[in-house]
Each structure stands twice: as C-alpha cells, then as structure tokens.
XYZ file of C-alpha atoms in Angstrom:
704
model
C -2.476 -27.857 6.782
C -2.083 -24.126 6.361
C 0.595 -24.556 3.707
C -1.686 -26.660 1.504
C -4.527 -24.134 1.728
C -2.141 -21.243 1.048
C -0.608 -22.956 -1.979
C -3.955 -23.719 -3.627
C -5.321 -20.237 -2.953
C -2.171 -18.435 -4.075
C -2.020 -20.435 -7.313
C -5.624 -19.411 -7.978
C -4.747 -15.761 -7.234
C -1.707 -15.805 -9.539
C -3.777 -17.344 -12.337
C -6.475 -14.708 -11.881
C -3.857 -11.943 -11.840
C -2.393 -13.154 -15.146
C -5.844 -13.590 -16.701
C -6.982 -10.086 -15.786
C -3.892 -8.463 -17.241
C -4.209 -10.561 -20.390
C -7.899 -9.607 -20.668
C -6.981 -5.962 -20.278
C -4.255 -6.054 -22.906
C -6.411 -7.883 -25.413
C -9.329 -5.513 -24.831
C -7.131 -2.552 -25.686
C -5.086 -4.451 -28.272
C -4.313 -1.523 -30.552
C -5.517 1.290 -28.288
C -2.114 2.157 -26.856
C -3.191 5.601 -25.742
C -5.904 4.110 -23.530
C -3.380 1.717 -21.988
C -1.192 4.715 -21.220
C -4.072 6.529 -19.583
C -4.888 3.678 -17.213
C -1.233 3.241 -16.264
C -0.302 0.081 -18.169
C 1.977 1.435 -20.881
C 4.466 4.120 -21.918
C 5.286 4.670 -25.593
C 7.569 6.684 -27.828
C 10.675 6.037 -25.757
C 14.289 6.168 -26.898
C 17.328 4.817 -25.073
C 19.408 7.632 -23.618
C 22.025 5.884 -21.493
C 23.108 2.823 -19.527
C 24.588 3.048 -16.025
C 25.136 1.051 -12.843
C 22.396 0.831 -10.267
C 22.060 -0.835 -6.841
C 23.828 -4.171 -6.535
C 25.616 -3.658 -9.820
C 22.376 -3.967 -11.792
C 21.952 -2.086 -15.066
C 19.924 1.120 -15.280
C 18.409 1.974 -18.679
C 17.376 5.598 -18.994
C 14.676 6.211 -21.586
C 13.588 9.575 -22.939
C 10.072 10.553 -23.888
C 9.706 11.529 -27.509
C 6.120 12.699 -27.193
C 4.465 15.994 -27.848
C 4.217 18.141 -24.747
C 0.446 17.823 -24.608
C 0.695 14.032 -24.494
C 3.184 13.667 -21.657
C 0.480 13.959 -18.977
C -1.029 10.667 -20.112
C 1.965 8.761 -18.695
C 0.761 6.919 -15.581
C 3.258 4.138 -14.788
C 4.446 4.265 -11.181
C 7.812 3.716 -9.514
C 8.130 0.051 -8.639
C 5.873 -1.208 -11.454
C 7.209 -4.388 -13.066
C 7.486 -3.727 -16.796
C 8.673 -5.265 -20.045
C 10.715 -3.287 -22.574
C 10.328 -3.888 -26.300
C 10.280 -2.217 -29.695
C 7.161 -0.430 -30.821
C 4.542 -2.102 -32.959
C 1.050 -1.596 -34.248
C -0.610 -4.174 -32.009
C 0.078 -5.964 -28.759
C 0.018 -9.462 -30.211
C 3.105 -8.592 -32.222
C 4.690 -6.720 -29.334
C 4.196 -9.477 -26.801
C 5.995 -11.942 -29.046
C 9.085 -9.703 -29.095
C 9.404 -8.698 -25.437
C 13.062 -8.548 -24.573
C 13.934 -7.034 -21.217
C 12.156 -7.170 -17.833
C 12.764 -4.805 -14.956
C 10.974 -2.311 -12.768
C 10.472 1.435 -12.925
C 13.278 2.953 -10.845
C 12.884 6.669 -11.544
C 10.611 8.863 -13.574
C 9.894 12.514 -14.349
C 8.111 14.418 -17.101
C 10.994 13.895 -19.534
C 12.369 10.421 -18.820
C 11.896 7.080 -17.148
C 14.635 4.825 -15.768
C 14.357 1.055 -15.767
C 16.320 -1.152 -13.324
C 17.147 -4.416 -15.093
C 17.805 -7.564 -13.101
C 19.467 -9.462 -15.945
C 22.591 -9.268 -18.100
C 21.837 -7.372 -21.270
C 24.184 -9.549 -23.268
C 21.973 -12.505 -22.463
C 19.008 -10.898 -24.219
C 18.495 -10.223 -27.895
C 20.314 -7.116 -29.064
C 18.699 -3.767 -28.642
C 18.275 -2.340 -32.087
C 20.799 -0.064 -33.756
C 17.994 1.345 -35.894
C 15.844 4.348 -35.193
C 13.051 2.308 -33.621
C 11.155 3.629 -30.640
C 10.592 1.472 -27.582
C 7.692 0.980 -25.233
C 7.161 -0.266 -21.688
C 4.204 -2.402 -20.673
C 3.182 -3.337 -17.150
C 3.096 -7.010 -16.146
C 2.573 -9.066 -12.983
C 5.229 -9.138 -10.283
C 6.458 -12.714 -10.601
C 9.167 -12.103 -7.994
C 6.653 -11.616 -5.189
C 4.747 -14.753 -6.156
C 7.972 -16.785 -6.219
C 8.852 -15.484 -2.779
C 5.442 -16.431 -1.374
C 5.516 -19.932 -2.902
C 9.014 -20.427 -1.440
C 7.676 -19.384 1.975
C 4.827 -21.880 1.664
C 7.358 -24.678 1.098
C 9.231 -23.620 4.242
C 5.979 -23.619 6.185
C 5.137 -27.093 4.915
C 8.416 -28.496 6.286
C 7.770 -26.914 9.662
C 4.232 -28.274 9.790
C 5.601 -31.766 9.104
C 8.101 -31.406 11.972
C 6.345 -32.674 15.099
C 9.184 -31.723 17.397
C 9.846 -28.043 16.767
C 10.569 -26.230 20.018
C 8.801 -22.917 19.503
C 5.893 -21.463 21.447
C 5.463 -18.879 18.687
C 4.951 -21.602 16.083
C 2.599 -23.549 18.330
C 0.429 -20.437 18.619
C 0.578 -19.498 14.952
C -0.211 -23.058 13.857
C -3.110 -23.370 16.339
C -1.344 -26.214 18.172
C -1.936 -24.934 21.661
C -5.180 -24.870 23.617
C -6.655 -21.428 24.301
C -7.066 -21.993 28.044
C -3.552 -23.400 28.369
C -2.194 -20.418 26.496
C -4.074 -17.924 28.631
C -2.400 -19.287 31.733
C 0.997 -18.486 30.209
C 0.173 -14.928 29.163
C 1.168 -11.865 31.157
C -1.921 -9.729 31.741
C -0.483 -7.525 34.464
C -1.403 -3.862 34.249
C 1.202 -1.331 33.126
C 0.357 0.535 36.336
C 1.466 -2.462 38.413
C 4.960 -2.313 36.960
C 5.400 1.424 37.296
C 6.783 1.668 33.768
C 8.199 5.034 32.733
C 6.889 6.011 29.292
C 8.905 8.114 26.883
C 5.909 9.781 25.212
C 4.021 11.692 27.950
C 0.915 12.039 25.738
C 0.085 8.330 25.567
C -3.373 7.467 26.877
C -4.109 4.493 29.135
C -5.075 2.148 26.284
C -1.803 2.909 24.465
C 0.261 2.343 27.617
C -1.514 -0.958 28.226
C -0.816 -2.028 24.644
C 2.894 -1.198 24.967
C 3.183 -3.091 28.231
C 1.295 -6.110 26.896
C 3.316 -6.259 23.675
C 6.671 -6.137 25.466
C 5.741 -8.842 27.954
C 4.160 -11.506 25.740
C 5.339 -13.682 22.824
C 2.478 -12.597 20.546
C 0.285 -9.501 20.667
C -2.154 -7.775 18.353
C -2.467 -4.008 18.699
C -5.943 -3.315 17.367
C -5.898 0.306 16.298
C -9.116 1.738 14.800
C -9.062 4.980 12.823
C -6.824 7.726 14.301
C -6.365 5.915 17.617
C -2.596 6.390 17.760
C -1.426 3.005 16.486
C 1.775 4.449 15.011
C 2.573 6.336 18.229
C 2.129 3.092 20.160
C 4.541 1.213 17.873
C 7.087 4.032 18.133
C 6.885 3.874 21.938
C 7.564 0.108 21.791
C 10.656 0.705 19.642
C 11.962 3.425 21.957
C 11.322 1.262 25.031
C 13.321 -1.581 23.459
C 16.106 0.836 22.578
C 16.597 1.942 26.170
C 16.150 -1.492 27.774
C 19.442 -3.457 28.088
C 17.608 -6.813 28.306
C 16.487 -6.485 24.685
C 19.769 -7.390 22.989
C 18.615 -8.630 19.590
C 17.498 -6.735 16.527
C 14.023 -5.414 15.825
C 12.467 -5.732 12.383
C 9.544 -3.478 11.437
C 7.541 -4.641 8.415
C 4.394 -3.715 6.541
C 2.645 -4.615 3.270
C 3.598 -1.328 1.613
C 6.418 1.190 1.606
C 4.078 3.823 3.041
C 3.209 1.679 6.069
C 6.896 1.157 6.877
C 8.047 4.710 6.210
C 5.282 6.250 8.331
C 6.770 4.561 11.391
C 10.381 5.272 10.393
C 9.680 8.948 9.874
C 8.092 9.313 13.293
C 10.948 7.467 14.994
C 13.479 9.668 13.186
C 11.568 12.846 14.096
C 11.540 11.912 17.794
C 15.329 11.512 17.748
C 15.394 8.975 20.611
C 17.080 6.299 18.473
C 20.399 7.161 16.785
C 20.429 7.209 12.988
C 23.274 4.671 12.759
C 21.045 2.213 14.639
C 18.366 2.273 11.919
C 18.426 1.035 8.339
C 15.713 0.994 5.691
C 15.789 -1.859 3.193
C 14.327 -1.196 -0.242
C 14.518 0.836 -3.414
C 15.490 4.403 -2.331
C 13.198 5.851 -4.995
C 10.197 4.150 -3.380
C 10.972 5.348 0.134
C 8.489 7.971 1.258
C 10.195 10.813 3.097
C 13.811 10.980 4.261
C 16.029 8.523 2.372
C 18.919 9.085 4.810
C 18.268 5.708 6.418
C 18.112 3.688 3.204
C 20.679 0.939 2.869
C 21.727 2.227 -0.552
C 22.379 5.697 0.821
C 24.450 4.332 3.704
C 26.495 2.218 1.303
C 27.135 5.158 -1.015
C 27.893 7.802 1.624
C 29.966 5.776 4.075
C 33.756 5.627 3.925
C 33.624 1.897 3.278
C 31.700 2.526 0.076
C 34.392 4.675 -1.587
C 35.940 1.693 -3.412
C 32.463 0.661 -4.585
C 31.999 4.168 -6.029
C 35.237 3.847 -7.994
C 34.177 0.501 -9.459
C 30.739 1.900 -10.400
C 32.444 4.821 -12.117
C 34.601 2.420 -14.150
C 31.546 0.357 -15.163
C 29.643 3.493 -16.131
C 32.551 4.609 -18.325
C 32.441 1.299 -20.182
C 28.650 1.479 -20.490
C 28.864 5.007 -21.829
C 31.333 3.801 -24.442
C 28.727 1.189 -25.401
C 26.293 3.880 -26.484
C 26.672 6.313 -29.356
C 25.025 9.449 -30.524
C 22.579 11.525 -28.558
C 18.833 11.682 -28.294
C 18.254 15.179 -29.630
C 16.731 13.875 -32.829
C 15.281 10.681 -34.137
C 18.311 10.190 -36.385
C 20.671 10.401 -33.438
C 18.907 8.272 -30.810
C 21.353 6.736 -28.359
C 21.780 3.052 -29.068
C 23.709 0.543 -26.979
C 26.330 -1.333 -28.964
C 26.265 -4.701 -27.325
C 28.364 -6.512 -29.890
C 31.683 -6.005 -28.102
C 31.825 -9.275 -26.187
C 35.182 -8.457 -24.595
C 33.837 -5.199 -23.272
C 30.808 -6.934 -21.753
C 33.026 -9.572 -20.185
C 35.018 -6.794 -18.555
C 31.820 -5.228 -17.254
C 30.746 -8.591 -15.936
C 33.995 -9.019 -13.957
C 33.721 -5.518 -12.536
C 30.106 -6.152 -11.493
C 31.197 -9.340 -9.750
C 33.884 -7.431 -7.849
C 31.378 -4.685 -7.039
C 28.859 -7.181 -5.661
C 31.517 -8.790 -3.465
C 32.642 -5.476 -1.982
C 29.101 -4.132 -1.607
C 28.022 -7.296 0.179
C 30.749 -6.778 2.762
C 29.746 -3.156 3.317
C 26.083 -4.147 3.514
C 26.790 -6.903 5.997
C 28.631 -4.489 8.287
C 25.775 -1.962 8.116
C 23.151 -4.617 8.899
C 25.236 -5.896 11.815
C 25.543 -2.419 13.337
C 21.853 -1.642 12.951
C 19.519 -2.623 15.771
C 16.318 -1.548 13.960
C 15.609 -2.796 10.439
C 12.688 -1.399 8.407
C 11.415 -3.258 5.338
C 8.282 -4.323 3.511
C 7.120 -7.887 4.122
C 8.657 -9.000 0.837
C 11.783 -6.923 1.438
C 12.359 -8.592 4.825
C 13.807 -11.634 3.074
C 16.126 -9.566 0.913
C 19.494 -11.310 0.507
C 21.132 -8.200 1.916
C 19.142 -8.553 5.146
C 19.862 -12.245 5.483
C 23.629 -11.594 5.446
C 23.330 -11.337 9.227
C 22.995 -15.129 9.273
C 25.848 -15.909 6.841
C 28.387 -17.044 9.419
C 27.885 -19.750 12.001
C 29.148 -17.415 14.698
C 26.483 -14.911 13.702
C 23.723 -17.487 13.920
C 24.348 -18.189 17.568
C 24.815 -14.521 18.463
C 21.554 -12.999 19.675
C 22.782 -9.495 18.928
C 22.998 -10.284 15.211
C 19.576 -11.887 14.943
C 16.029 -10.537 14.886
C 14.530 -10.913 18.353
C 11.381 -8.787 17.906
C 9.247 -8.689 14.757
C 6.615 -5.966 14.281
C 4.173 -6.273 11.389
C 2.063 -3.159 10.832
C -1.158 -2.974 8.772
C -1.483 -6.726 9.187
C -5.131 -6.630 8.113
C -4.109 -5.402 4.657
C -1.623 -8.253 4.232
C -2.161 -11.736 2.859
C -1.335 -14.182 5.649
C 1.304 -15.888 3.523
C 3.051 -12.484 3.190
C 3.321 -12.285 6.989
C 4.997 -15.677 7.113
C 7.927 -14.394 5.003
C 9.711 -12.514 7.849
C 8.461 -14.966 10.488
C 10.135 -17.971 8.871
C 13.248 -16.163 7.636
C 14.019 -14.835 11.123
C 12.549 -17.602 13.253
C 15.781 -18.906 14.773
C 16.118 -16.300 17.560
C 12.652 -14.771 17.333
C 11.123 -14.209 20.776
C 8.331 -11.748 20.140
C 5.870 -10.947 17.337
C 3.759 -7.795 17.488
C 0.956 -7.448 14.957
C -0.771 -4.106 14.466
C -3.748 -3.169 12.369
C -7.510 -2.999 12.132
C -9.562 -5.830 10.645
C -12.531 -3.481 10.350
C -10.824 -1.396 7.654
C -9.404 -2.296 4.233
C -8.808 -6.007 3.629
C -5.903 -7.378 1.536
C -6.048 -6.513 -2.142
C -6.886 -9.712 -4.030
C -7.870 -10.398 -7.611
C -9.832 -13.587 -6.992
C -13.476 -12.958 -6.117
C -16.007 -15.542 -4.875
C -17.755 -15.590 -8.228
C -14.501 -16.151 -10.085
C -13.147 -19.300 -8.449
C -12.676 -22.247 -10.735
C -15.365 -24.911 -10.984
C -13.397 -27.460 -8.999
C -12.899 -25.020 -6.129
C -15.482 -23.566 -3.833
C -15.552 -20.169 -2.136
C -13.025 -21.379 0.454
C -10.339 -20.252 -1.993
C -11.490 -16.667 -1.643
C -11.883 -17.096 2.121
C -8.274 -18.264 2.540
C -7.011 -15.224 0.651
C -9.329 -12.804 2.439
C -8.672 -14.134 5.969
C -5.728 -12.373 7.563
C -3.531 -13.699 10.347
C -5.293 -11.173 12.602
C -8.671 -12.738 11.712
C -7.457 -16.308 12.187
C -5.821 -15.698 15.563
C -8.894 -13.825 16.776
C -11.160 -16.666 15.623
C -8.998 -19.294 17.361
C -8.007 -17.480 20.537
C -10.698 -14.739 20.837
C -9.184 -11.644 22.478
C -6.262 -13.485 24.110
C -3.673 -11.411 22.258
C -5.616 -8.244 21.514
C -4.772 -4.859 22.991
C -7.466 -2.403 21.877
C -6.736 1.302 21.387
C -9.898 3.201 22.262
C -9.337 6.944 21.825
C -9.423 8.653 18.430
C -7.757 12.032 17.862
C -8.997 12.982 14.380
C -12.645 13.800 14.022
C -15.708 15.466 15.433
C -17.617 13.129 17.733
C -20.690 13.130 15.478
C -18.627 11.827 12.514
C -17.126 9.145 14.772
C -20.348 8.002 16.434
C -21.733 5.706 13.726
C -18.534 3.779 12.829
C -17.723 3.403 16.515
C -21.154 1.917 17.308
C -21.440 -0.208 14.177
C -17.880 -1.540 13.789
C -16.348 -1.376 17.277
C -19.272 -1.986 19.674
C -19.212 1.668 20.719
C -15.775 1.282 22.324
C -14.057 4.087 20.400
C -14.292 7.460 22.116
C -13.135 10.951 21.145
C -10.175 12.788 22.578
C -10.802 16.120 24.313
C -9.026 18.134 21.609
C -11.168 17.039 18.680
C -14.546 16.132 20.169
C -16.385 19.313 19.057
C -14.279 20.644 16.178
C -16.125 22.293 13.230
C -15.202 23.737 9.846
C -16.303 27.165 11.035
C -13.578 27.086 13.700
C -10.922 27.399 10.991
C -12.050 30.747 9.544
C -14.819 32.058 11.766
C -13.979 35.697 10.868
C -15.447 35.215 7.401
C -18.816 33.976 8.616
C -21.848 35.765 10.009
C -24.246 34.218 12.510
C -26.860 33.589 9.821
C -24.388 32.011 7.379
C -25.178 28.778 5.574
C -25.477 25.963 8.120
C -23.217 23.705 6.063
C -20.164 25.238 7.742
C -21.342 24.207 11.187
C -22.547 20.746 10.280
C -20.209 17.728 10.660
C -22.536 15.404 8.704
C -23.986 16.602 5.418
C -25.672 14.521 2.696
C -26.626 15.822 -0.770
C -29.479 13.448 -1.626
C -29.975 12.949 -5.379
C -33.024 10.658 -5.263
C -35.516 13.274 -6.522
C -33.933 13.848 -9.917
C -33.321 11.157 -12.559
C -30.603 13.312 -14.119
C -28.396 12.208 -11.238
C -28.315 8.598 -12.432
C -24.877 7.074 -12.958
C -23.332 7.099 -16.414
C -23.821 3.815 -18.241
C -20.928 2.403 -20.244
C -21.599 1.206 -23.757
C -20.260 -2.282 -23.044
C -22.133 -2.798 -19.762
C -23.782 -5.860 -21.237
C -20.409 -7.546 -21.555
C -19.330 -9.032 -18.220
C -15.815 -8.210 -17.077
C -13.860 -9.325 -14.050
C -11.530 -6.335 -14.263
C -12.408 -3.210 -12.259
C -11.160 -1.027 -15.087
C -13.996 -2.259 -17.292
C -16.569 -2.229 -14.493
C -15.730 1.254 -13.265
C -18.671 3.662 -12.909
C -18.983 7.418 -12.973
C -21.599 10.079 -12.278
C -21.037 13.468 -13.876
C -23.708 15.348 -11.915
C -22.193 14.232 -8.604
C -19.006 15.882 -9.847
C -20.884 19.166 -10.309
C -22.419 18.909 -6.819
C -18.944 18.400 -5.370
C -17.663 21.390 -7.341
C -20.464 23.638 -6.012
C -19.718 22.575 -2.425
C -16.027 23.264 -2.918
C -16.798 26.714 -4.318
C -18.773 27.486 -1.160
C -15.987 26.234 1.118
C -13.279 28.181 -0.660
C -15.258 31.202 -1.838
C -17.233 31.933 1.339
C -15.159 30.329 4.080
C -11.752 30.820 2.468
C -10.915 27.210 3.281
C -7.566 26.137 1.828
C -7.583 23.612 -1.008
C -5.200 21.391 0.947
C -7.887 20.965 3.626
C -10.319 19.302 1.194
C -10.240 15.700 0.008
C -12.525 13.797 -2.365
C -13.097 10.047 -2.068
C -15.046 7.837 -4.436
C -15.189 4.027 -4.829
C -14.629 4.076 -8.607
C -11.519 4.896 -10.624
C -13.631 6.270 -13.483
C -15.183 8.784 -11.069
C -11.703 9.699 -9.792
C -10.603 10.546 -13.342
C -13.800 12.529 -13.970
C -13.365 14.455 -10.703
C -9.731 15.256 -11.488
C -10.643 16.478 -14.972
C -13.347 18.891 -13.781
C -11.988 19.909 -10.376
C -8.180 19.756 -10.369
C -7.900 22.156 -13.305
C -9.418 24.868 -11.097
C -8.325 23.518 -7.696
C -5.076 21.561 -8.272
C -4.287 21.046 -4.584
C -7.430 19.081 -3.742
C -6.581 15.385 -3.285
C -8.887 13.032 -5.208
C -8.534 9.265 -4.697
C -10.340 5.973 -4.437
C -11.039 4.630 -0.952
C -7.912 2.474 -1.118
C -5.833 5.447 -2.176
C -6.997 7.535 0.803
C -6.197 4.911 3.458
C -4.043 6.490 6.177
C -4.871 10.027 5.037
C -7.151 12.671 6.553
C -8.612 16.092 5.641
C -10.593 18.803 7.394
C -13.423 18.179 4.927
C -14.036 14.969 2.992
C -16.452 14.838 0.064
C -17.605 11.277 -0.575
C -19.139 10.629 -4.003
C -21.002 7.306 -3.926
C -21.802 7.303 -7.689
C -24.450 4.527 -7.682
C -27.945 5.492 -8.854
C -29.555 3.157 -11.381
C -32.899 1.583 -12.214
C -31.845 -1.778 -10.803
C -30.745 -0.216 -7.465
C -27.431 -2.050 -7.804
C -24.631 -1.105 -5.412
C -21.678 -3.223 -6.541
C -18.729 -3.194 -4.190
C -19.868 0.112 -2.634
C -21.663 -2.071 -0.096
C -18.331 -3.303 1.372
C -18.514 -2.369 5.073
C -14.771 -2.125 5.602
C -14.210 0.172 2.630
C -17.035 2.424 3.733
C -15.610 2.451 7.237
C -12.379 3.845 5.786
C -14.214 6.364 3.589
C -16.355 7.856 6.355
C -13.523 8.121 8.898
C -11.077 10.298 6.895
C -12.848 13.598 7.709
C -11.910 15.705 10.721
C -14.540 18.455 10.758
C -17.042 17.635 8.013
C -18.113 14.552 6.065
C -20.071 15.565 2.969
C -21.760 12.632 1.202
C -23.198 12.816 -2.320
C -25.516 10.019 -3.388
C -28.987 8.565 -3.648
C -30.069 7.900 -0.070
C -33.027 5.783 -1.179
C -30.873 3.477 -3.335
C -28.687 2.596 -0.368
C -31.713 1.972 1.818
C -33.978 -0.091 -0.470
C -31.464 -1.976 -2.633
C -31.612 -5.758 -2.365
C -27.796 -5.619 -2.212
C -27.942 -3.373 0.810
C -26.953 -4.743 4.210
C -27.547 -3.894 7.844
C -24.522 -1.586 7.916
C -25.792 0.532 5.006
C -29.379 0.663 6.233
C -28.269 1.731 9.714
C -25.961 4.345 8.186
C -28.873 5.847 6.229
C -31.025 5.939 9.381
C -28.198 7.584 11.318
C -27.729 10.291 8.664
C -31.474 11.016 8.626
C -31.523 11.270 12.418
C -28.340 13.235 13.115
C -27.149 14.780 9.850
C -28.350 17.519 7.518
C -29.874 16.424 4.198
C -29.807 18.780 1.213
C -31.549 18.277 -2.142
C -29.368 19.764 -4.885
C -30.773 21.560 -7.917
C -29.260 22.617 -11.208
C-alpha cells in the first residue's frame, strides 16, 4: 500500500534530517560564528518585549547586541524553526538547556521576533540576570507530524474497499487505464466555442484550460516559461464567472513563493473581487501584497475590532511583565514570569481572543471562494472551520470543490495528500501543475545513505512525485502539455527542448531572436566583441591547471551534509567578474539584468564576496534558489575541475535543465568542457550538451 511505503520512507527522511543537523552542530561545536554564517544560529540577543501575535500566541522580540560589523553575519530566515536558550561556550551545554521553541516571525538588522506556540509559564523561567540569549535552527517537527497524520488517514482509506470516489480510484491506481480513458473528456476547446478571458493564450494553453475544467484529474505540464501560471489564472477566472462551479477553489503549492506568484497575478488582473480571495499563512512570509492574508482581514475588518481591544489588554499585561530597557547590558529587558495571577489573567484573555478570532476567521473563510495556502497550510485549523458544522458539511458552497496543486514536481507525494484528504468530502476536481523535468523535491536521504535493512526503494519513494506516478500508471491520459516558451532566444532553448521534451517546446514570436545587443545597441559598433551578439557562450578552462576547484582541508573526511561537501573555484569568480565588467562597462547593461547561478553554496558565498561589493544588484544563487527566476544574461559557474574528473551532483539533469533555461538573451557558462565530456560520472545529457555547445555556441579560452 502507498501508506506503508510513505511511512517507511518518511521515517527514514526524518531520521536523516535529524542526523544531518546533529552532525552539523557537532562539527561546529564551539564555532558559533561559523554557524551564524551558514544560517543556523544567531547570538548576542537580549529580550526587548513580549506581545500578542496571531491566534493569541506570544511574540518575543529580541535585540541584537553585536558590533555593527558583525550584524551582516546573521542569516536565519523568516519561517525557520528555532530554539531559544541562554548563551554558553559550547553547544553540548546549550542543547541541554534549550527552553523555548518557535519560528522566526520578523527580522531586520537590529532585531528578530520569535513566534512562540507554547505558554511561557509552562517553560523554565527566562533569566532575570544579564545573560544573553541565542537562537539555533532545528528541524520542523510540525510538518513531519502533519505528514505522518496524513499517512494514517490514507491507510484507513486504502483499507476501505467501498469508498465511492473516482478521484481516489485514480490516485490509488484502482482503475484500469483503458476504462479510465473511456470516461475522460478529450473534446477540443474549439468544439465548445469557449470564450477565454485572456486573449493572449495560445492554443496549448486553451486546450489545457478546457481539459482541466472538464475532467476529474488533469496534469498541466508546463516546461520553462511556457505560461503555466497564466493557464492556472485563466482556470480560476473561468470558474469565477461560471455559475455551475458553486464550491470553493483551493490553490496550493510546496512553497509560499509558488502560491503567491499565482495570487499576485490574479489580483493584478482584477477579475476576481478581493473579498472572494484569502491567503492562509504567516503574513511575514507572504511574498508581495499581504492585503489578502487572513491575519490582515481579521485585523482590518469591523468584526475584528473587539479582538484588537483584547490584544491591547494582553499586551499591556505583557509589558508590565517586563522591566527595564535594552539600552545597556545592565538594563536588558527581562520578563518577570513569577506573577502567577497575572499569567492566569493573560491565559483567560487569550482563550477569549481565540474564541472571538475563530468566529471572525470562520466568517471570512465562508465568504471566500478562492483559498490560497501552502500544502501544509491547507490543513490549518482555521481553514478547516468551514467543516465545523453539520450544515456546512452538506453545503457545497462551503466546501472545496476544485483543488489546484502547483509545482507538484517539487513536492513530496505525501505532501500533496494533505489537502486531498482534508477536503475530500465534496472534492470533484484536482488539477496538478508542474514540470517533472525540472527540480525534484528537496530530500535529505540519498541512495547511498539508506539504512542497511532498506534498499534504494526508500529514496525512490521520496523522489517519485505524484506527477511521476500517475504518468507511469496512466501514460499521458491526464497530461495537457504547454508547448510555447516566451522567455529566451531560440538557440538557448534548442538543447533543453530536444533533450528533455522531445523537441516539443517551441519559441514564441516575440522572443525567438532576441539578443543582448538589442538592449543597448547605441553603445556598440559593428566590429564590437562578438560576445554581445552570441546567445551561447562558454569560457573553457581546460587549458590551465590554475582553474582547478579549491580543495577543502577535510575532503578526506566523508560528509553527508552539503555544507561540508560544498565546492568553490576562485578563478571562475574572476572570469565571471571580467564578463560582468564587459557587459556593464561596454554595453551599459544594468546590474539587475544579470544573474549568476552555481550548483554550490560555497561558490555562491565566494561570488557574493567578490562581486556584490562592486555590483550589489546582481542576483547570485544556487540552482534551487534561482528556480522561477529569469535574467537577460545568466552566468553559470560549474566549479568542477579536478584530477579525478569528478562531477558530484552537477551531473543532475533536472538541475542543469533549470540552470540553462533562466537566461533570456545570453547563457554564459564557465567551466572545464573536457571534464564534463570525459568524466566517468558524465551521462548522455552532459555529453550531448557539450557537443551542442561546440557545434552552435562560441567557446572562449580565458587568460589571466
């Protein structure tokens, strides 16, 4: 059964996650500064204030007490799950004293705010001394608990032989492919004479919209820049103006960015009223306009005025529970948690606040037709209030009828089952969207790391998405392929289209022949350097041993953690810098038009150090960090050049597919062409890529 496979694989993944963090912390036991640099710790913090956050939870504001030149080393991110404790000389001591768990709610250069999901009076007292505090990143146990709970739900459904759901029969592979095909609606959108809201949709997008709206399950396969988001937005707007679609629509994705990208485009179009849309999730993690966040609607609506008053009363009591100020070490604000009566009063007020907020939330959810949330956020208790009353459960209007899961190929399958099972009762339609030829789900368990009593099937279960499984079982029965890309020059597109998509991706008319020189042609003469008119450029480093990658001192010690395995190549940084100087100095290209991608975090840090000081507006990220982004010019630093011709995870086809499809007008690659061609770790994809570059690109041999 699926549930059994999921449970075993997820347990293995959780164990690996814990082990890697433990390995990291022990490696840097007393090197707190290094832990700060890699985004696992923040030190020298003092408690500034306590206040009320979403759902009556406690917010702890902490001030940095660092020197100005040290503040930049702070790298924790909003949403990180962290533990708060007093400072110590080593982690072994610290980890035995950890007191409070929460997640990073807000941060700036001077402070960080922690949202605590527990009663402070139930923890050991925060010190009244002048001790500093620190935060340390840990695993997100909440998400694992949610996934294990979903697996148990799935197990019960699998054991039920009499469930009456075509959706479940399909998802559980309980229906024959040929039988299913006979039930699917393959009629052309042209046959129905459908009127489309977006006049710029191409035929493949229109077909995908029509197919998705007329079938119980569909997969919109959207390769790079093929208008997947526009297609989803059209589906939402079609549902909005079609009276037959009475139920709610839930739009989910594995990340906040994936969800907010769709929400922003819907909001910009203005076809769906703002009171019909609600965004579930931490407002500080919402990318773009927070107008639609549930928290904002609760706080700004008339119904929320009483909630505001209660919050104000709680905050007054919390303020009274702190003394002093944080101007000096002798006057650091310290919560006085010894007044039991005062905390009991706060507790009662929080209970009242939760009750009133729940009512306001329930009303907002009921009024909203379109709900946007991450996969994990889709099962938020606030969302599930729509099913609280029996009357609500039988009312189609107050139930999710259509579920859309975007970026499904970056999601663990068990994550996708969270909204499916929580909203199954009235669910009539599931629309998956994504591209299984780009980034896979992020997993910690690798084939070489599975336990001795497990084989590589553990990794396969984690790495196989619901897109992959449905395609394997039912071929292209559910797939609507988007075939026209609107980002890049045709020469940049040609190789990934042929190699990853059987040559089915074509270029739109507006971008087929675009070049860098088109942007600022007034600055260039006819005999100018050909690099400005070349979409594919490769700086080949094979002729000079000085271009070999930098070897870490502890390379002999095997590590599972990418932080330890990370590679860098200083001379590739200098090549990138020279190319940038040409682009900006000769062509007057704007910094914002240039992006740098590299597979290794160590190379990212090296690039930022040498390049961002001079050109601060150039984006520099790993492949994963650049997913969904694009630039006029992309510089790709491959890093690998060593005596063993080892490639590591650079050979991953899907990651490379992402890396080489971010550029619009020029893809500039820096690396040892020979290494990627002759390495025993090389594959057909890499070898063919090298041949393609040699045949259709320009190869330069850099000198210093």
